[in-house]
XYZ file of C-alpha atoms in Angstrom:
682
model
C 0.000 0.000 0.000
C 1.475 3.369 -1.055
C 1.291 6.323 1.307
C -0.105 9.630 0.064
C 2.414 12.082 -1.273
C 1.947 14.566 1.592
C 2.409 11.843 4.212
C 5.634 10.663 2.603
C 6.941 14.226 2.457
C 6.253 14.748 6.176
C 7.999 11.508 7.093
C 10.997 12.458 4.973
C 11.302 15.857 6.617
C 10.969 14.378 10.115
C 13.637 11.782 9.398
C 16.080 14.452 8.202
C 15.217 16.756 11.092
C 15.950 14.259 13.864
C 18.754 12.405 12.020
C 16.952 9.082 12.539
C 16.672 7.116 9.322
C 13.355 5.316 9.353
C 14.553 2.485 7.163
C 17.162 1.495 9.792
C 14.958 1.639 12.865
C 15.083 -2.123 13.310
C 18.864 -2.221 13.116
C 19.322 0.532 15.708
C 17.541 -1.574 18.291
C 20.606 -3.823 18.393
C 22.660 -1.032 19.986
C 22.132 -1.394 23.741
C 23.092 0.283 26.988
C 22.407 -1.076 30.477
C 23.245 0.218 33.949
C 23.386 -1.595 37.287
C 24.356 -0.793 40.851
C 25.305 -3.405 43.450
C 25.297 -2.492 47.157
C 26.820 -4.867 49.667
C 27.391 -4.433 53.426
C 30.846 -5.551 54.545
C 31.762 -7.195 57.877
C 34.014 -4.308 58.984
C 31.127 -1.777 59.034
C 31.676 -0.499 55.508
C 29.560 -0.574 52.348
C 30.661 -1.757 48.918
C 29.182 0.137 45.946
C 29.765 -1.328 42.507
C 28.513 0.545 39.404
C 28.352 -1.404 36.154
C 27.601 0.202 32.771
C 27.615 -1.816 29.549
C 27.461 -0.443 26.016
C 27.109 -2.808 23.100
C 27.731 -1.854 19.464
C 26.551 -4.173 16.665
C 28.998 -5.389 13.998
C 30.291 -2.729 11.654
C 29.645 -4.905 8.598
C 25.891 -4.865 9.192
C 25.450 -1.611 11.125
C 27.949 0.899 9.770
C 30.325 3.338 11.388
C 27.832 5.689 13.042
C 26.336 5.049 16.480
C 23.768 6.679 18.716
C 24.796 5.207 22.081
C 28.262 3.739 21.716
C 31.051 6.319 22.327
C 32.719 7.399 19.123
C 36.161 7.734 20.738
C 36.195 4.058 21.786
C 34.945 2.872 18.392
C 37.735 4.771 16.610
C 40.253 3.460 19.135
C 39.309 -0.148 18.408
C 39.564 0.187 14.645
C 42.692 2.349 14.533
C 44.765 0.070 16.765
C 42.953 -3.202 15.973
C 42.207 -4.084 19.581
C 40.743 -7.469 20.429
C 40.584 -6.931 24.183
C 41.731 -4.165 26.489
C 41.443 -3.269 30.166
C 42.375 0.011 31.831
C 41.979 0.716 35.541
C 42.624 3.701 37.828
C 42.826 2.675 41.487
C 43.305 4.548 44.731
C 43.849 2.445 47.865
C 44.280 -1.307 48.247
C 41.623 -4.010 48.388
C 41.470 -5.781 51.769
C 41.179 -9.454 50.812
C 40.870 -10.611 54.421
C 37.909 -8.396 55.351
C 36.210 -7.624 52.041
C 36.544 -11.068 50.480
C 38.552 -12.668 47.726
C 36.273 -15.354 46.336
C 33.627 -13.366 44.470
C 33.407 -11.754 41.021
C 34.005 -8.216 42.305
C 37.206 -9.028 44.199
C 38.548 -11.106 41.292
C 37.607 -8.768 38.432
C 37.492 -5.297 39.974
C 40.038 -5.369 42.814
C 43.032 -3.791 41.062
C 46.509 -2.719 42.199
C 47.136 0.922 43.155
C 47.797 3.363 40.340
C 47.201 2.587 36.669
C 47.076 -0.887 35.122
C 46.764 -1.406 31.374
C 46.812 -4.524 29.267
C 45.745 -4.971 25.665
C 45.554 -7.696 23.027
C 46.091 -6.629 19.406
C 45.036 -8.317 16.185
C 48.228 -7.433 14.284
C 51.413 -9.294 13.371
C 53.703 -9.893 16.326
C 56.449 -7.564 15.081
C 53.967 -4.649 15.020
C 52.532 -5.116 18.508
C 55.051 -2.829 20.244
C 54.403 0.042 17.831
C 50.626 -0.257 18.278
C 51.069 -0.416 22.048
C 53.064 2.826 22.153
C 50.515 4.676 20.040
C 47.698 3.318 22.198
C 49.310 4.600 25.403
C 49.569 8.123 23.977
C 45.945 8.086 22.856
C 44.657 6.860 26.213
C 46.818 9.411 28.003
C 45.090 12.253 26.200
C 41.658 10.660 26.459
C 41.741 10.142 30.244
C 44.071 13.011 31.297
C 46.642 10.659 32.828
C 50.339 9.808 32.486
C 49.673 6.574 30.606
C 52.158 7.694 27.948
C 54.954 6.719 30.380
C 54.091 3.107 29.507
C 55.460 3.570 25.994
C 58.989 2.912 27.217
C 60.098 -0.688 26.819
C 61.296 -0.654 30.447
C 57.730 -0.258 31.791
C 55.788 -3.020 30.013
C 56.174 -6.741 29.381
C 54.778 -9.468 27.119
C 53.325 -12.266 29.302
C 53.047 -15.734 27.832
C 50.403 -17.523 29.914
C 50.690 -16.397 33.532
C 48.391 -13.371 33.198
C 46.071 -13.984 30.231
C 45.978 -16.810 27.674
C 47.185 -14.654 24.774
C 50.618 -15.430 23.379
C 52.612 -12.850 21.447
C 49.898 -10.215 21.038
C 49.467 -9.267 24.727
C 51.191 -6.332 26.414
C 50.980 -5.499 30.125
C 52.096 -2.364 31.967
C 51.450 -0.647 35.258
C 52.224 2.681 36.973
C 51.956 2.091 40.740
C 52.579 5.725 41.689
C 50.010 7.328 39.381
C 47.591 9.544 41.337
C 43.848 9.222 40.660
C 41.599 12.284 40.788
C 38.501 13.820 39.196
C 40.465 14.595 36.021
C 40.354 10.842 35.287
C 36.721 10.336 36.345
C 35.254 13.128 34.189
C 36.443 11.676 30.823
C 35.288 8.263 32.016
C 31.782 9.617 32.669
C 31.678 11.325 29.274
C 31.679 7.896 27.633
C 28.212 7.201 29.097
C 25.158 8.169 27.010
C 23.639 10.212 29.866
C 26.981 11.104 31.445
C 26.339 11.996 35.097
C 23.110 13.901 34.469
C 20.594 11.050 34.749
C 20.379 7.427 35.783
C 22.627 5.644 38.235
C 25.642 7.758 37.263
C 23.920 10.772 38.846
C 24.874 9.280 42.238
C 28.571 9.792 41.527
C 29.184 12.822 43.695
C 32.926 13.556 43.599
C 33.491 14.318 47.308
C 31.525 11.217 48.330
C 33.425 8.982 45.916
C 36.965 10.112 46.697
C 36.604 10.091 50.467
C 36.180 6.301 50.440
C 38.716 3.719 51.581
C 38.999 2.184 48.121
C 38.197 3.556 44.681
C 38.743 1.844 41.337
C 37.364 2.868 37.952
C 37.777 0.403 35.143
C 37.211 0.211 31.405
C 37.049 -3.247 29.811
C 36.759 -3.595 26.046
C 36.036 -6.729 24.004
C 35.946 -6.586 20.230
C 35.151 -9.263 17.662
C 35.447 -6.953 14.665
C 38.619 -8.563 13.322
C 37.871 -12.247 13.893
C 37.565 -14.066 10.592
C 35.382 -17.110 10.222
C 33.605 -16.528 13.545
C 30.360 -14.937 14.600
C 30.882 -11.175 14.731
C 29.387 -9.910 17.986
C 30.538 -6.310 17.579
C 32.115 -4.323 20.405
C 31.262 -4.604 24.106
C 32.351 -1.822 26.437
C 32.071 -2.367 30.183
C 32.634 0.523 32.561
C 32.772 -0.306 36.260
C 33.356 1.814 39.346
C 34.009 0.078 42.675
C 33.966 2.154 45.859
C 34.217 1.138 49.531
C 32.579 3.777 51.729
C 32.219 4.252 55.461
C 28.669 5.167 56.585
C 27.956 6.888 59.859
C 28.537 4.560 62.875
C 26.059 3.954 65.668
C 27.141 2.973 69.155
C 24.842 1.595 71.802
C 26.397 0.705 75.164
C 29.238 -1.759 74.720
C 27.817 -3.469 71.636
C 28.570 -2.077 68.224
C 25.834 -2.405 65.605
C 26.438 -2.440 61.924
C 25.823 1.168 60.835
C 22.466 1.800 59.213
C 22.727 3.612 55.927
C 20.840 4.745 52.862
C 21.861 5.779 49.371
C 21.292 9.427 50.187
C 23.533 9.198 53.272
C 26.534 7.586 51.554
C 26.282 9.332 48.167
C 24.575 12.559 49.175
C 22.063 12.108 46.343
C 19.019 10.081 45.329
C 17.989 8.448 42.073
C 15.427 10.606 40.293
C 14.967 8.312 37.306
C 16.788 6.053 34.923
C 18.747 7.084 31.883
C 16.181 7.289 29.069
C 18.660 5.652 26.677
C 19.209 2.630 28.955
C 17.501 -0.640 28.133
C 17.462 -1.623 31.811
C 18.375 0.131 35.037
C 18.444 -1.942 38.236
C 19.776 -1.707 41.786
C 20.904 -4.843 43.650
C 21.560 -5.430 47.336
C 23.656 -8.509 48.173
C 23.843 -10.339 51.518
C 26.744 -12.787 51.875
C 26.104 -16.494 52.249
C 27.368 -16.607 55.848
C 24.705 -14.125 56.822
C 22.126 -16.087 54.842
C 23.072 -19.303 56.642
C 22.470 -17.643 59.977
C 19.119 -16.330 58.782
C 18.027 -19.787 57.641
C 18.983 -21.275 61.003
C 16.871 -18.604 62.634
C 13.924 -19.474 60.368
C 14.166 -23.147 61.314
C 14.065 -22.280 65.000
C 11.083 -19.975 64.477
C 9.325 -22.501 62.167
C 8.727 -19.898 59.501
C 6.498 -21.157 56.679
C 7.140 -20.522 53.012
C 4.560 -17.710 52.829
C 6.321 -15.617 55.472
C 9.828 -16.591 54.381
C 9.879 -14.182 51.425
C 9.058 -11.253 53.684
C 11.566 -12.428 56.291
C 14.279 -12.125 53.676
C 14.002 -8.334 53.729
C 12.354 -7.701 57.131
C 13.640 -9.848 59.999
C 15.014 -9.454 63.562
C 18.502 -8.677 62.154
C 17.903 -6.036 59.468
C 15.163 -4.318 57.506
C 15.076 -2.705 54.092
C 13.409 0.665 53.570
C 11.346 -0.693 50.664
C 10.248 -4.083 49.437
C 12.355 -5.563 46.614
C 10.818 -6.262 43.229
C 12.553 -9.630 43.006
C 14.699 -11.845 45.253
C 17.350 -14.210 43.913
C 19.520 -16.809 45.577
C 22.931 -16.850 43.938
C 25.040 -19.935 44.588
C 28.783 -20.113 44.079
C 30.386 -22.913 42.103
C 32.566 -24.227 44.907
C 30.147 -23.706 47.785
C 26.839 -25.248 48.815
C 25.537 -22.111 50.492
C 24.069 -19.205 48.544
C 23.944 -15.435 48.893
C 20.792 -13.362 48.479
C 20.319 -10.676 45.856
C 17.507 -8.138 46.264
C 16.617 -6.569 42.939
C 14.931 -3.176 42.566
C 13.626 -1.681 39.318
C 13.914 2.077 38.954
C 11.981 2.552 35.720
C 9.132 4.272 37.569
C 11.304 6.726 39.493
C 11.029 10.450 38.815
C 11.908 13.755 40.441
C 8.638 13.724 42.361
C 9.123 10.077 43.454
C 12.848 9.474 43.895
C 14.462 6.135 44.710
C 16.369 5.886 47.997
C 17.241 2.421 49.308
C 18.165 2.094 52.977
C 19.310 -0.727 55.253
C 18.597 -0.602 58.994
C 20.296 -3.059 61.350
C 18.255 -4.115 64.377
C 20.806 -6.183 66.273
C 24.510 -6.963 66.278
C 25.392 -9.197 63.383
C 28.773 -10.786 62.636
C 29.785 -12.651 59.508
C 32.770 -13.039 57.187
C 33.214 -12.701 53.441
C 34.363 -15.715 51.390
C 38.113 -15.778 50.861
C 40.358 -17.243 48.213
C 41.892 -20.688 48.857
C 45.213 -19.048 49.817
C 45.911 -15.565 51.112
C 48.973 -14.063 49.402
C 51.352 -11.441 50.771
C 54.673 -10.186 49.435
C 57.544 -8.482 51.242
C 61.268 -7.713 51.048
C 64.074 -9.363 52.991
C 67.641 -8.290 53.595
C 69.302 -4.979 54.372
C 71.681 -2.584 52.722
C 71.757 -0.938 49.310
C 73.408 -3.797 47.427
C 71.386 -7.037 47.684
C 68.039 -8.323 48.950
C 65.300 -10.913 48.459
C 61.664 -10.907 47.363
C 59.401 -13.280 49.291
C 55.824 -14.338 48.487
C 53.920 -15.963 51.351
C 50.797 -18.099 50.799
C 48.675 -18.928 53.850
C 45.680 -21.212 53.875
C 42.292 -19.715 54.717
C 39.382 -21.039 56.707
C 37.522 -22.002 53.563
C 40.376 -23.927 51.956
C 39.346 -27.406 53.065
C 35.686 -26.706 52.405
C 36.506 -25.666 48.856
C 38.426 -28.874 48.129
C 36.734 -31.905 46.684
C 35.804 -34.222 49.533
C 36.350 -37.445 47.617
C 40.003 -36.736 46.782
C 42.646 -37.791 49.279
C 45.223 -35.276 50.413
C 48.050 -37.338 48.923
C 46.782 -37.045 45.351
C 45.050 -33.658 45.657
C 47.061 -30.796 44.214
C 46.246 -27.103 44.354
C 47.232 -25.200 41.206
C 48.570 -21.685 41.836
C 49.813 -19.390 39.051
C 52.167 -16.511 39.871
C 52.900 -13.614 37.521
C 55.546 -11.108 38.598
C 57.205 -8.242 36.712
C 60.174 -6.341 38.174
C 61.959 -3.218 36.834
C 65.321 -3.548 35.146
C 67.211 -1.885 38.001
C 66.164 -4.773 40.289
C 68.369 -7.555 38.916
C 66.726 -10.837 39.941
C 68.812 -14.005 40.132
C 66.271 -16.623 39.136
C 68.625 -19.500 39.881
C 68.279 -18.614 43.603
C 64.553 -19.455 43.612
C 63.506 -21.448 46.682
C 60.096 -22.928 47.556
C 59.001 -23.822 51.088
C 55.880 -25.807 52.020
C 54.942 -25.737 55.703
C 58.366 -24.165 56.399
C 60.199 -27.079 54.754
C 62.306 -26.615 51.594
C 61.073 -28.470 48.541
C 62.694 -29.550 45.315
C 61.687 -27.271 42.472
C 60.764 -30.191 40.238
C 58.250 -31.399 42.824
C 56.286 -28.171 43.172
C 56.836 -26.274 39.896
C 54.739 -27.585 37.052
C 55.546 -24.876 34.539
C 57.924 -21.925 34.462
C 58.716 -19.055 32.119
C 61.448 -16.532 32.898
C 62.548 -13.483 30.925
C 65.601 -11.815 32.526
C 65.759 -8.041 32.552
C 68.071 -6.051 30.306
C 69.593 -2.813 31.545
C 67.555 0.192 30.382
C 65.810 -1.963 27.766
C 63.231 -4.341 29.316
C 61.994 -5.431 32.761
C 62.297 -8.890 34.242
C 59.371 -11.320 34.002
C 58.632 -14.514 35.915
C 55.642 -16.830 35.389
C 55.226 -19.869 37.623
C 52.656 -22.650 37.809
C 52.835 -24.338 41.223
C 51.224 -27.604 42.280
C 50.890 -27.542 46.047
C 49.335 -30.171 48.329
C 45.736 -29.360 49.258
C 46.286 -29.853 52.972
C 49.105 -27.346 53.316
C 49.111 -24.646 55.976
C 51.574 -22.264 54.372
C 53.912 -21.920 51.419
C 56.621 -19.397 50.574
C 58.814 -18.458 47.615
C 62.035 -16.462 47.815
C 64.311 -15.128 45.106
C 67.410 -12.949 45.494
C 68.205 -9.754 43.629
C 70.829 -7.023 43.465
C 70.188 -3.312 43.092
C 71.433 -1.508 40.029
C 72.673 2.030 39.535
C 70.809 4.714 37.640
C 72.062 7.705 35.748
C 71.484 10.973 37.562
C 68.921 11.992 34.930
C 66.891 8.815 35.571
C 66.156 9.554 39.220
C 62.688 10.947 40.009
C 62.279 14.108 42.115
C 61.502 11.994 45.208
C 64.301 9.458 44.746
C 64.867 9.052 48.489
C 61.335 7.726 48.890
C 62.242 4.556 47.008
C 61.351 2.777 43.775
C 58.213 0.714 43.182
C 58.010 -2.946 42.202
C 54.545 -3.598 40.667
C 52.103 -5.969 42.317
C 52.335 -9.672 41.582
C 49.245 -11.527 40.325
C 48.211 -14.738 42.111
C 45.533 -16.811 40.360
C 43.822 -20.147 41.038
C 42.821 -21.769 37.704
C 40.760 -24.510 39.359
C 38.356 -22.050 40.961
C 35.868 -19.723 39.351
C 33.672 -17.024 40.851
C 30.644 -17.257 38.635
C 27.313 -16.790 40.413
C 24.553 -19.182 39.373
C 21.092 -17.649 39.074
C 17.970 -19.637 38.269
C 17.530 -19.672 34.493
C 20.596 -17.504 34.071
C 23.954 -18.589 32.668
C 26.477 -15.950 33.692
C 30.088 -15.844 32.538
C 32.819 -17.450 34.618
C 35.727 -15.453 35.983
C 38.877 -16.957 37.522
C 39.828 -16.295 41.131
C 42.864 -14.018 41.339
C 44.351 -11.483 43.697
C 47.059 -8.822 43.677
C 49.862 -8.548 46.201
C 51.292 -5.385 47.734
C 53.428 -2.903 45.818
C 56.992 -3.142 47.106
C 59.144 -0.097 47.807
C 62.847 -0.696 47.167
C 65.425 1.880 48.351
C 68.264 2.309 45.865
C 71.608 4.006 46.237
C 71.046 7.678 45.488
C 73.775 10.242 44.813
C 74.259 13.406 46.861
C 72.017 15.728 44.840
C 73.401 18.760 46.789
C 76.880 18.355 45.282
C 75.863 19.461 41.768
C 74.185 22.472 43.372
C 77.345 23.360 45.284
C 79.496 22.956 42.191
C 77.144 25.115 40.165
C 77.065 27.906 42.756
C 80.856 27.959 43.226
C 81.467 27.907 39.474
C 78.996 30.730 38.890
C 80.642 32.793 41.643
C 84.126 32.343 40.131
C 82.896 33.227 36.667
C 81.068 36.283 37.996
C 84.220 37.595 39.702
C 86.383 36.876 36.670
C 84.094 38.434 34.082
C 83.284 41.358 36.375
C 86.944 42.212 36.803
C 87.613 41.689 33.106
C 84.792 43.978 32.040
C 85.891 46.601 34.572
C 89.383 46.653 33.088
C 88.173 46.717 29.493
C 85.621 49.486 29.982
C 87.592 51.737 32.379
C 88.722 55.178 30.973
C 92.194 55.698 32.455
C 92.727 59.312 31.346
C 89.404 60.478 32.712
C 90.065 58.811 36.057
C 93.496 60.380 36.325
C 92.022 63.837 35.701
C 89.394 63.279 38.377
C 92.030 62.120 40.848
C 94.187 65.205 40.148
C 91.223 67.502 40.703
C 90.423 65.810 43.987
C 94.040 66.196 45.120
C 94.044 69.887 44.161
C 90.831 70.473 46.057
C 92.353 68.921 49.145
C 95.393 71.227 48.953
C 93.375 74.454 48.497
C 90.659 73.561 50.934
C 92.025 75.599 53.868
C 92.364 78.727 51.709
C 88.651 78.669 50.844
C 87.770 78.280 54.513
C 89.982 81.221 55.496
C 88.476 83.409 52.801
C 84.972 82.531 53.813
C 85.615 83.471 57.441
C 87.333 86.679 56.358
C 84.425 87.790 54.209
C 81.997 86.880 56.965
C 83.941 89.102 59.388
C 84.046 91.974 56.932
C 80.285 91.793 56.396
C 79.669 91.696 60.101
C 78.178 88.199 60.176
C 79.168 85.459 62.597
C 81.437 82.885 61.081
C 80.202 79.321 60.979
C 82.282 76.704 62.689
C 83.551 74.021 60.352
C 81.620 70.801 60.326
C 83.211 67.750 61.846
C 84.181 64.913 59.521
C 81.600 62.692 61.209
C 78.729 65.094 60.445
C 79.581 65.692 56.814
C 80.701 63.268 54.150
C 82.236 65.976 51.897
C 84.914 68.563 52.691
C 83.005 71.486 51.253
C 79.284 71.744 51.179
C 77.436 72.851 48.134
C 76.682 76.306 49.574
C 80.307 76.936 50.460
C 81.407 75.921 46.983
C 78.965 78.393 45.479
C 80.278 81.156 47.708
C 83.889 80.373 46.804
C 83.037 80.328 43.119
C 81.256 83.681 43.494
C 84.161 85.272 45.396
C 86.681 83.953 42.887
C 84.726 85.354 39.980
C 84.441 88.764 41.621
C 88.163 88.763 42.378
C 89.045 87.888 38.810
C 86.711 90.572 37.461
C 87.676 93.418 39.675
C 91.222 92.402 40.730
C 92.981 95.542 42.072
C 89.790 97.560 42.402
C 88.367 95.027 44.809
C 91.475 95.135 47.019
C 91.478 98.937 46.980
C 87.936 98.880 48.206
C 89.120 96.655 51.052
C 91.656 99.388 52.173
C 94.801 98.560 50.225
C 96.905 101.494 48.814
C 99.238 101.621 45.782
C 102.921 102.182 46.454
C 106.175 102.083 44.423
C 104.704 103.137 41.130
C 101.458 101.286 41.670
C 103.229 97.926 41.486
C 102.342 96.887 44.968
C 99.366 97.180 47.279
C 99.890 98.069 50.901
C 97.529 97.968 53.817
C 98.327 100.627 56.460
C 98.635 99.394 59.998
C 96.017 101.742 61.297
C 93.452 100.174 59.013
C 94.089 96.645 60.290
C 91.614 95.271 62.827
C 93.950 93.302 65.103
C 91.070 91.652 66.986
C 89.746 90.224 63.731
C 93.173 88.864 62.767
C 93.654 87.267 66.165
C 90.207 85.681 65.909
C 90.929 84.396 62.406
C 94.270 83.034 63.482
C 92.753 81.207 66.408
C 90.117 79.710 64.101
C 92.764 78.491 61.690
């Protein structure tokens, strides 16, 4: 059926006006954006907030190069550098595996080492990977306002084989442990969202509330299937996550400490006023750990709670109460555990400015539980003293859940626990891999008995860092294990030292993974993706021998002083006018010789005019021999004497004698009192 001409014209104008081609309306529905928020109370009176945003772009072959929801900068990044998978994280603080857990998807996927961590897999020939990596670091540095471009140097990144990710040859890994994280990194991250921080769950991200937390990690994970040939092209998937551990206000009653009651408005300072209109789904989840759930179920058995009241008891019970009823309740079971945690799901599609969403949790009684931990708790530290040699030690201690996680039907003699260790050290820490020792329950072991696989890449001075990948097979019933390896400290050029060289130099965190264990959560009728259990160790601080940085300063100051004296004297000699100085010196000497005559004349003329003579000024009161006024008077008297000569003396009483050749002053005209006074003054 053909539409009338006027109707077709209106549709054409509307499509051009809003830039929405009508013929491709079905294809645009494949581009999706979802947002989720997970809230989880922690045993140490803190709250975990995990934001998850996912943007999905359909394949370029069927959709084209233009997108409505997917960020253009990320799409261009993928195609320019042919990225198959990439992960970038900015972290402030360190994840507490003992208190916050280490056997769940958040601790395994979103607990990152301090600073910046970047790894990427490229779909290019192996000899071109380094060039693409360097260009990628510069692009990300400008995109996220960070110092990621420092990872372009070959001394800051490595090429893992299998210890970190199962990509051989095309994987590059780098980290900057000392990189500071601030709002300059969060703002570009938020600009990648369709609604930014103006609507939806991202509106809760108040900067002061986020950065005052104990732990903060923002992450960008990218998966692309654009360059896979012969496989199903799923397009590009961008996952943006923000994990924050916050401390709500505490409540104290007597000697017993309750878990602090909190709400979204109290920990974020804001409420949800609606979902992002471009989001396909927008949900909020509240998770209660399985240890707490086990205690609740024991309480229900004692109270004989029937199935009708059990659903309400899940969110309103003698231990805690939610501020609003959940829209759905799920029991999520872990792969290696019989118990299950509870997820309360809340839909925020109906929220608005007039009816905002604010979820709160109120604790009614003291409640103690623990988060699930990894099979082994890993720590790393330094041994030795001095600025020449030392040792790196990795300690693995069994946890309370280790035996419960093992298969019950396997004997301890045949049961082996697989542990993978990935460690990268800078080139100035020269590791001697032949000194590797392994201890199990404080007893030394032969390397062939405990090491199943090993890959070592020694460091090269100022070229590449050292890399060690180990696959250990440890007995399941162990209590502790330890690895030690010796190293010597290198020397840096003075230009290679940072401004705070005396603070020490960082060794990046080591990665400990357990391939046999996964942290996938099983939901009814939901097949979620598995994620391996892994953890990061501490960042080590190694003090190196540092030169005396004050010596160059002293040398520079002394040299500049010598040059200043030399060139000053040289210029003084070259520019001095000797003849002019001699004339000035002669005039000064003449003035000194005739100085007493001018004084005598001045007193004489003062006596003749009947004025009191001024006493000469002391050398301390005057810096010059003759003041300016006296010089003027002398000049005036001298000029009059030159002009009038004999006439002036005749006026003073002198008479001509002997043919007018001489002037004589008769004795009767001489005032003897005046002469005596003048003589006494002289």
